[in-house]
Amino acid sequence: MEDKTMKPEESLSIISSMIETEKMRFGENGFIYRFWGWMVIAAAILQYLLIYIEYQHHYFAWFLMLGGGIYTGIYYSKEKNRVRMPLSGKLMAYTWTAIGLNAFIVAFLLPQTIDNFVLLFILSFIGVGTIFSGAMLRFPLMITGGIICNALGFLSIFTPFEYWGLYSILAITFADLIPGYVLRAKYNNRKNV
């Protein structure tokens, strides 16, 4: 067998092809980002409604996230049987599981001790996870969404509680929803080619 030296353009083409194959194998159609984006928006709006009707435990709205976590686990366990998840997908799944658990601990077990910093920690966790996912997917729009999410988290320290739901909606729109819909469009375009 003879060794063939590749031109730089050929090497780059092979690497690009491998990255696209990895994305396709992972089946990144943006579903999970859209799903969680709409879950967070639903919880934020529900909390506003509960505050409006003066329900004392308005934060119960965020328990929707537990249902989302269960659904996500079921969704990916079915996907795992259909398509073998590549390493990048596994890394993102473990990262987001850790982020979800930490956000839950901060939101429900530590709110009295960290008071005005609750949203900072939660949006920072989400921002870091979004930046990581964007880097893994080589998707600058998602990285930008993560940066916006972090910035809103830092701004929340100086913002009255009444606006935290709005900050959550804005952060998730840039971190999850917009990238999720763009990923779906790209996925559909690749699928139809």
PDB file of C-alpha atoms in Angstrom:
ATOM      1  CA  MET A   1       0.000   0.000   0.000  1.00  0.00           C
ATOM      2  CA  GLU A   2       1.444   3.363  -0.912  1.00  0.00           C
ATOM      3  CA  ASP A   3       1.396   6.437   1.303  1.00  0.00           C
ATOM      4  CA  LYS A   4      -0.288   9.427  -0.247  1.00  0.00           C
ATOM      5  CA  THR A   5       0.393  12.928   1.013  1.00  0.00           C
ATOM      6  CA  MET A   6      -2.731  15.041   1.240  1.00  0.00           C
ATOM      7  CA  LYS A   7      -2.983  18.641   0.270  1.00  0.00           C
ATOM      8  CA  PRO A   8      -4.106  20.988   3.059  1.00  0.00           C
ATOM      9  CA  GLU A   9      -7.436  21.557   1.283  1.00  0.00           C
ATOM     10  CA  GLU A  10      -8.107  17.791   1.222  1.00  0.00           C
ATOM     11  CA  SER A  11      -7.291  17.468   4.930  1.00  0.00           C
ATOM     12  CA  LEU A  12      -9.553  20.399   5.778  1.00  0.00           C
ATOM     13  CA  SER A  13     -12.340  18.905   3.667  1.00  0.00           C
ATOM     14  CA  ILE A  14     -12.062  15.563   5.482  1.00  0.00           C
ATOM     15  CA  ILE A  15     -12.073  17.249   8.901  1.00  0.00           C
ATOM     16  CA  SER A  16     -15.093  19.385   7.956  1.00  0.00           C
ATOM     17  CA  SER A  17     -16.875  16.293   6.689  1.00  0.00           C
ATOM     18  CA  MET A  18     -16.153  14.474   9.956  1.00  0.00           C
ATOM     19  CA  ILE A  19     -17.535  17.380  11.987  1.00  0.00           C
ATOM     20  CA  GLU A  20     -20.720  17.483   9.894  1.00  0.00           C
ATOM     21  CA  THR A  21     -21.070  13.692  10.183  1.00  0.00           C
ATOM     22  CA  GLU A  22     -20.679  13.979  13.959  1.00  0.00           C
ATOM     23  CA  LYS A  23     -23.393  16.658  14.066  1.00  0.00           C
ATOM     24  CA  MET A  24     -25.664  14.564  11.874  1.00  0.00           C
ATOM     25  CA  ARG A  25     -25.039  11.398  13.907  1.00  0.00           C
ATOM     26  CA  PHE A  26     -25.837  13.321  17.051  1.00  0.00           C
ATOM     27  CA  GLY A  27     -28.994  14.361  15.236  1.00  0.00           C
ATOM     28  CA  GLU A  28     -28.765  17.902  16.543  1.00  0.00           C
ATOM     29  CA  ASN A  29     -32.010  19.275  15.276  1.00  0.00           C
ATOM     30  CA  GLY A  30     -32.306  21.806  18.061  1.00  0.00           C
ATOM     31  CA  PHE A  31     -35.270  20.040  19.666  1.00  0.00           C
ATOM     32  CA  ILE A  32     -33.877  19.934  23.176  1.00  0.00           C
ATOM     33  CA  TYR A  33     -32.953  23.638  23.095  1.00  0.00           C
ATOM     34  CA  ARG A  34     -36.420  24.612  21.868  1.00  0.00           C
ATOM     35  CA  PHE A  35     -38.039  22.293  24.428  1.00  0.00           C
ATOM     36  CA  TRP A  36     -36.138  23.765  27.390  1.00  0.00           C
ATOM     37  CA  GLY A  37     -36.539  27.278  26.052  1.00  0.00           C
ATOM     38  CA  TRP A  38     -40.305  26.952  26.022  1.00  0.00           C
ATOM     39  CA  MET A  39     -40.285  25.175  29.421  1.00  0.00           C
ATOM     40  CA  VAL A  40     -38.446  28.100  31.039  1.00  0.00           C
ATOM     41  CA  ILE A  41     -40.733  30.645  29.397  1.00  0.00           C
ATOM     42  CA  ALA A  42     -43.810  28.700  30.557  1.00  0.00           C
ATOM     43  CA  ALA A  43     -42.483  28.541  34.139  1.00  0.00           C
ATOM     44  CA  ALA A  44     -41.595  32.266  34.173  1.00  0.00           C
ATOM     45  CA  ILE A  45     -45.036  33.246  32.871  1.00  0.00           C
ATOM     46  CA  LEU A  46     -46.740  30.879  35.321  1.00  0.00           C
ATOM     47  CA  GLN A  47     -44.761  32.416  38.180  1.00  0.00           C
ATOM     48  CA  TYR A  48     -45.868  35.896  37.086  1.00  0.00           C
ATOM     49  CA  LEU A  49     -49.479  34.712  37.062  1.00  0.00           C
ATOM     50  CA  LEU A  50     -49.112  33.195  40.527  1.00  0.00           C
ATOM     51  CA  ILE A  51     -47.571  36.435  41.811  1.00  0.00           C
ATOM     52  CA  TYR A  52     -50.431  38.379  40.215  1.00  0.00           C
ATOM     53  CA  ILE A  53     -53.049  36.307  42.040  1.00  0.00           C
ATOM     54  CA  GLU A  54     -50.927  36.728  45.189  1.00  0.00           C
ATOM     55  CA  TYR A  55     -50.205  33.026  45.649  1.00  0.00           C
ATOM     56  CA  GLN A  56     -47.625  32.772  48.412  1.00  0.00           C
ATOM     57  CA  HIS A  57     -45.642  29.889  46.845  1.00  0.00           C
ATOM     58  CA  HIS A  58     -45.348  31.384  43.359  1.00  0.00           C
ATOM     59  CA  TYR A  59     -41.932  29.747  42.932  1.00  0.00           C
ATOM     60  CA  PHE A  60     -43.726  26.368  42.634  1.00  0.00           C
ATOM     61  CA  ALA A  61     -44.045  27.247  38.942  1.00  0.00           C
ATOM     62  CA  TRP A  62     -40.394  26.244  38.532  1.00  0.00           C
ATOM     63  CA  PHE A  63     -41.186  22.661  39.514  1.00  0.00           C
ATOM     64  CA  LEU A  64     -42.196  22.336  35.853  1.00  0.00           C
ATOM     65  CA  MET A  65     -38.462  21.863  35.312  1.00  0.00           C
ATOM     66  CA  LEU A  66     -38.613  18.506  37.131  1.00  0.00           C
ATOM     67  CA  GLY A  67     -41.205  17.309  34.623  1.00  0.00           C
ATOM     68  CA  GLY A  68     -38.970  18.597  31.835  1.00  0.00           C
ATOM     69  CA  GLY A  69     -36.036  16.675  33.274  1.00  0.00           C
ATOM     70  CA  ILE A  70     -38.037  13.453  33.390  1.00  0.00           C
ATOM     71  CA  TYR A  71     -39.258  13.995  29.826  1.00  0.00           C
ATOM     72  CA  THR A  72     -35.708  14.713  28.643  1.00  0.00           C
ATOM     73  CA  GLY A  73     -34.454  11.491  30.248  1.00  0.00           C
ATOM     74  CA  ILE A  74     -37.181   9.471  28.527  1.00  0.00           C
ATOM     75  CA  TYR A  75     -36.605  11.253  25.201  1.00  0.00           C
ATOM     76  CA  TYR A  76     -32.867  10.565  25.178  1.00  0.00           C
ATOM     77  CA  SER A  77     -33.221   6.991  26.379  1.00  0.00           C
ATOM     78  CA  LYS A  78     -35.424   6.324  23.332  1.00  0.00           C
ATOM     79  CA  GLU A  79     -32.990   8.234  21.075  1.00  0.00           C
ATOM     80  CA  LYS A  80     -30.072   6.214  22.455  1.00  0.00           C
ATOM     81  CA  ASN A  81     -31.750   3.019  21.254  1.00  0.00           C
ATOM     82  CA  ARG A  82     -32.271   4.524  17.798  1.00  0.00           C
ATOM     83  CA  VAL A  83     -28.934   6.284  17.209  1.00  0.00           C
ATOM     84  CA  ARG A  84     -25.589   5.785  18.934  1.00  0.00           C
ATOM     85  CA  MET A  85     -24.686   9.060  20.638  1.00  0.00           C
ATOM     86  CA  PRO A  86     -21.154  10.272  19.866  1.00  0.00           C
ATOM     87  CA  LEU A  87     -18.740  11.465  22.536  1.00  0.00           C
ATOM     88  CA  SER A  88     -19.669  15.130  22.011  1.00  0.00           C
ATOM     89  CA  GLY A  89     -23.321  14.299  22.667  1.00  0.00           C
ATOM     90  CA  LYS A  90     -22.460  12.371  25.824  1.00  0.00           C
ATOM     91  CA  LEU A  91     -20.314  15.232  27.102  1.00  0.00           C
ATOM     92  CA  MET A  92     -23.131  17.701  26.548  1.00  0.00           C
ATOM     93  CA  ALA A  93     -25.662  15.371  28.222  1.00  0.00           C
ATOM     94  CA  TYR A  94     -23.486  14.972  31.335  1.00  0.00           C
ATOM     95  CA  THR A  95     -22.727  18.697  31.421  1.00  0.00           C
ATOM     96  CA  TRP A  96     -26.399  19.681  31.235  1.00  0.00           C
ATOM     97  CA  THR A  97     -27.354  17.062  33.837  1.00  0.00           C
ATOM     98  CA  ALA A  98     -24.797  18.549  36.238  1.00  0.00           C
ATOM     99  CA  ILE A  99     -25.988  22.080  35.444  1.00  0.00           C
ATOM    100  CA  GLY A 100     -29.617  21.094  36.012  1.00  0.00           C
ATOM    101  CA  LEU A 101     -28.845  19.514  39.372  1.00  0.00           C
ATOM    102  CA  ASN A 102     -26.804  22.526  40.495  1.00  0.00           C
ATOM    103  CA  ALA A 103     -29.481  24.973  39.348  1.00  0.00           C
ATOM    104  CA  PHE A 104     -32.084  22.958  41.294  1.00  0.00           C
ATOM    105  CA  ILE A 105     -29.938  23.028  44.435  1.00  0.00           C
ATOM    106  CA  VAL A 106     -29.381  26.789  44.143  1.00  0.00           C
ATOM    107  CA  ALA A 107     -33.016  27.570  43.355  1.00  0.00           C
ATOM    108  CA  PHE A 108     -34.737  25.348  45.901  1.00  0.00           C
ATOM    109  CA  LEU A 109     -32.280  24.572  48.660  1.00  0.00           C
ATOM    110  CA  LEU A 110     -30.223  27.759  49.005  1.00  0.00           C
ATOM    111  CA  PRO A 111     -32.481  30.743  48.199  1.00  0.00           C
ATOM    112  CA  GLN A 112     -32.507  32.136  51.744  1.00  0.00           C
ATOM    113  CA  THR A 113     -28.719  32.067  52.030  1.00  0.00           C
ATOM    114  CA  ILE A 114     -27.873  33.543  48.634  1.00  0.00           C
ATOM    115  CA  ASP A 115     -30.894  35.842  48.254  1.00  0.00           C
ATOM    116  CA  ASN A 116     -30.234  38.297  45.369  1.00  0.00           C
ATOM    117  CA  PHE A 117     -27.667  35.988  43.798  1.00  0.00           C
ATOM    118  CA  VAL A 118     -30.090  33.138  42.930  1.00  0.00           C
ATOM    119  CA  LEU A 119     -30.708  34.253  39.361  1.00  0.00           C
ATOM    120  CA  LEU A 120     -27.034  35.122  38.896  1.00  0.00           C
ATOM    121  CA  PHE A 121     -26.036  31.555  39.731  1.00  0.00           C
ATOM    122  CA  ILE A 122     -28.785  29.951  37.646  1.00  0.00           C
ATOM    123  CA  LEU A 123     -28.203  32.088  34.539  1.00  0.00           C
ATOM    124  CA  SER A 124     -24.442  31.685  34.944  1.00  0.00           C
ATOM    125  CA  PHE A 125     -24.807  27.883  35.028  1.00  0.00           C
ATOM    126  CA  ILE A 126     -27.005  28.004  31.936  1.00  0.00           C
ATOM    127  CA  GLY A 127     -24.676  30.474  30.216  1.00  0.00           C
ATOM    128  CA  VAL A 128     -21.612  28.293  30.779  1.00  0.00           C
ATOM    129  CA  GLY A 129     -23.475  25.207  29.555  1.00  0.00           C
ATOM    130  CA  THR A 130     -24.687  27.080  26.499  1.00  0.00           C
ATOM    131  CA  ILE A 131     -21.197  28.331  25.682  1.00  0.00           C
ATOM    132  CA  PHE A 132     -19.866  24.777  26.095  1.00  0.00           C
ATOM    133  CA  SER A 133     -22.603  23.342  23.848  1.00  0.00           C
ATOM    134  CA  GLY A 134     -22.006  26.059  21.261  1.00  0.00           C
ATOM    135  CA  ALA A 135     -18.289  25.261  21.275  1.00  0.00           C
ATOM    136  CA  MET A 136     -18.958  21.512  20.927  1.00  0.00           C
ATOM    137  CA  LEU A 137     -21.336  22.141  18.026  1.00  0.00           C
ATOM    138  CA  ARG A 138     -19.061  24.841  16.562  1.00  0.00           C
ATOM    139  CA  PHE A 139     -22.054  27.169  16.642  1.00  0.00           C
ATOM    140  CA  PRO A 140     -21.123  30.837  17.360  1.00  0.00           C
ATOM    141  CA  LEU A 141     -24.764  31.941  17.725  1.00  0.00           C
ATOM    142  CA  MET A 142     -25.149  29.612  20.699  1.00  0.00           C
ATOM    143  CA  ILE A 143     -21.899  30.863  22.230  1.00  0.00           C
ATOM    144  CA  THR A 144     -23.223  34.428  21.913  1.00  0.00           C
ATOM    145  CA  GLY A 145     -26.473  33.309  23.565  1.00  0.00           C
ATOM    146  CA  GLY A 146     -24.468  31.930  26.483  1.00  0.00           C
ATOM    147  CA  ILE A 147     -22.614  35.211  26.864  1.00  0.00           C
ATOM    148  CA  ILE A 148     -25.922  37.134  26.865  1.00  0.00           C
ATOM    149  CA  CYS A 149     -27.284  34.692  29.446  1.00  0.00           C
ATOM    150  CA  ASN A 150     -24.279  35.330  31.703  1.00  0.00           C
ATOM    151  CA  ALA A 151     -24.565  39.104  31.256  1.00  0.00           C
ATOM    152  CA  LEU A 152     -28.241  39.042  32.254  1.00  0.00           C
ATOM    153  CA  GLY A 153     -27.320  36.944  35.273  1.00  0.00           C
ATOM    154  CA  PHE A 154     -24.852  39.588  36.417  1.00  0.00           C
ATOM    155  CA  LEU A 155     -27.378  42.378  35.777  1.00  0.00           C
ATOM    156  CA  SER A 156     -29.964  40.537  37.870  1.00  0.00           C
ATOM    157  CA  ILE A 157     -27.960  41.317  41.018  1.00  0.00           C
ATOM    158  CA  PHE A 158     -28.934  44.974  40.582  1.00  0.00           C
ATOM    159  CA  THR A 159     -32.505  44.325  39.455  1.00  0.00           C
ATOM    160  CA  PRO A 160     -35.642  43.983  41.605  1.00  0.00           C
ATOM    161  CA  PHE A 161     -37.077  40.468  41.877  1.00  0.00           C
ATOM    162  CA  GLU A 162     -40.159  41.476  39.860  1.00  0.00           C
ATOM    163  CA  TYR A 163     -38.023  41.602  36.708  1.00  0.00           C
ATOM    164  CA  TRP A 164     -36.240  38.265  37.150  1.00  0.00           C
ATOM    165  CA  GLY A 165     -38.843  36.397  35.118  1.00  0.00           C
ATOM    166  CA  LEU A 166     -38.312  38.811  32.242  1.00  0.00           C
ATOM    167  CA  TYR A 167     -34.541  38.313  32.505  1.00  0.00           C
ATOM    168  CA  SER A 168     -35.071  34.547  32.443  1.00  0.00           C
ATOM    169  CA  ILE A 169     -37.230  34.803  29.332  1.00  0.00           C
ATOM    170  CA  LEU A 170     -34.707  37.041  27.551  1.00  0.00           C
ATOM    171  CA  ALA A 171     -31.754  34.847  28.548  1.00  0.00           C
ATOM    172  CA  ILE A 172     -33.406  31.639  27.384  1.00  0.00           C
ATOM    173  CA  THR A 173     -34.598  33.234  24.159  1.00  0.00           C
ATOM    174  CA  PHE A 174     -30.993  34.031  23.217  1.00  0.00           C
ATOM    175  CA  ALA A 175     -29.390  30.940  24.765  1.00  0.00           C
ATOM    176  CA  ASP A 176     -31.876  28.248  23.686  1.00  0.00           C
ATOM    177  CA  LEU A 177     -34.795  29.283  21.507  1.00  0.00           C
ATOM    178  CA  ILE A 178     -33.076  31.223  18.736  1.00  0.00           C
ATOM    179  CA  PRO A 179     -30.182  28.729  18.445  1.00  0.00           C
ATOM    180  CA  GLY A 180     -32.655  25.838  18.648  1.00  0.00           C
ATOM    181  CA  TYR A 181     -34.689  27.112  15.717  1.00  0.00           C
ATOM    182  CA  VAL A 182     -31.550  27.853  13.689  1.00  0.00           C
ATOM    183  CA  LEU A 183     -30.243  24.323  14.410  1.00  0.00           C
ATOM    184  CA  ARG A 184     -33.560  22.873  13.262  1.00  0.00           C
ATOM    185  CA  ALA A 185     -33.395  24.833  10.002  1.00  0.00           C
ATOM    186  CA  LYS A 186     -29.792  23.693   9.397  1.00  0.00           C
ATOM    187  CA  TYR A 187     -30.712  20.093  10.241  1.00  0.00           C
ATOM    188  CA  ASN A 188     -33.652  20.168   7.829  1.00  0.00           C
ATOM    189  CA  ASN A 189     -31.454  21.671   5.092  1.00  0.00           C
ATOM    190  CA  ARG A 190     -28.799  18.935   5.556  1.00  0.00           C
ATOM    191  CA  LYS A 191     -31.474  16.253   5.621  1.00  0.00           C
ATOM    192  CA  ASN A 192     -33.053  17.504   2.400  1.00  0.00           C
ATOM    193  CA  VAL A 193     -29.758  17.719   0.483  1.00  0.00           C
TER     194      VAL A 193
END
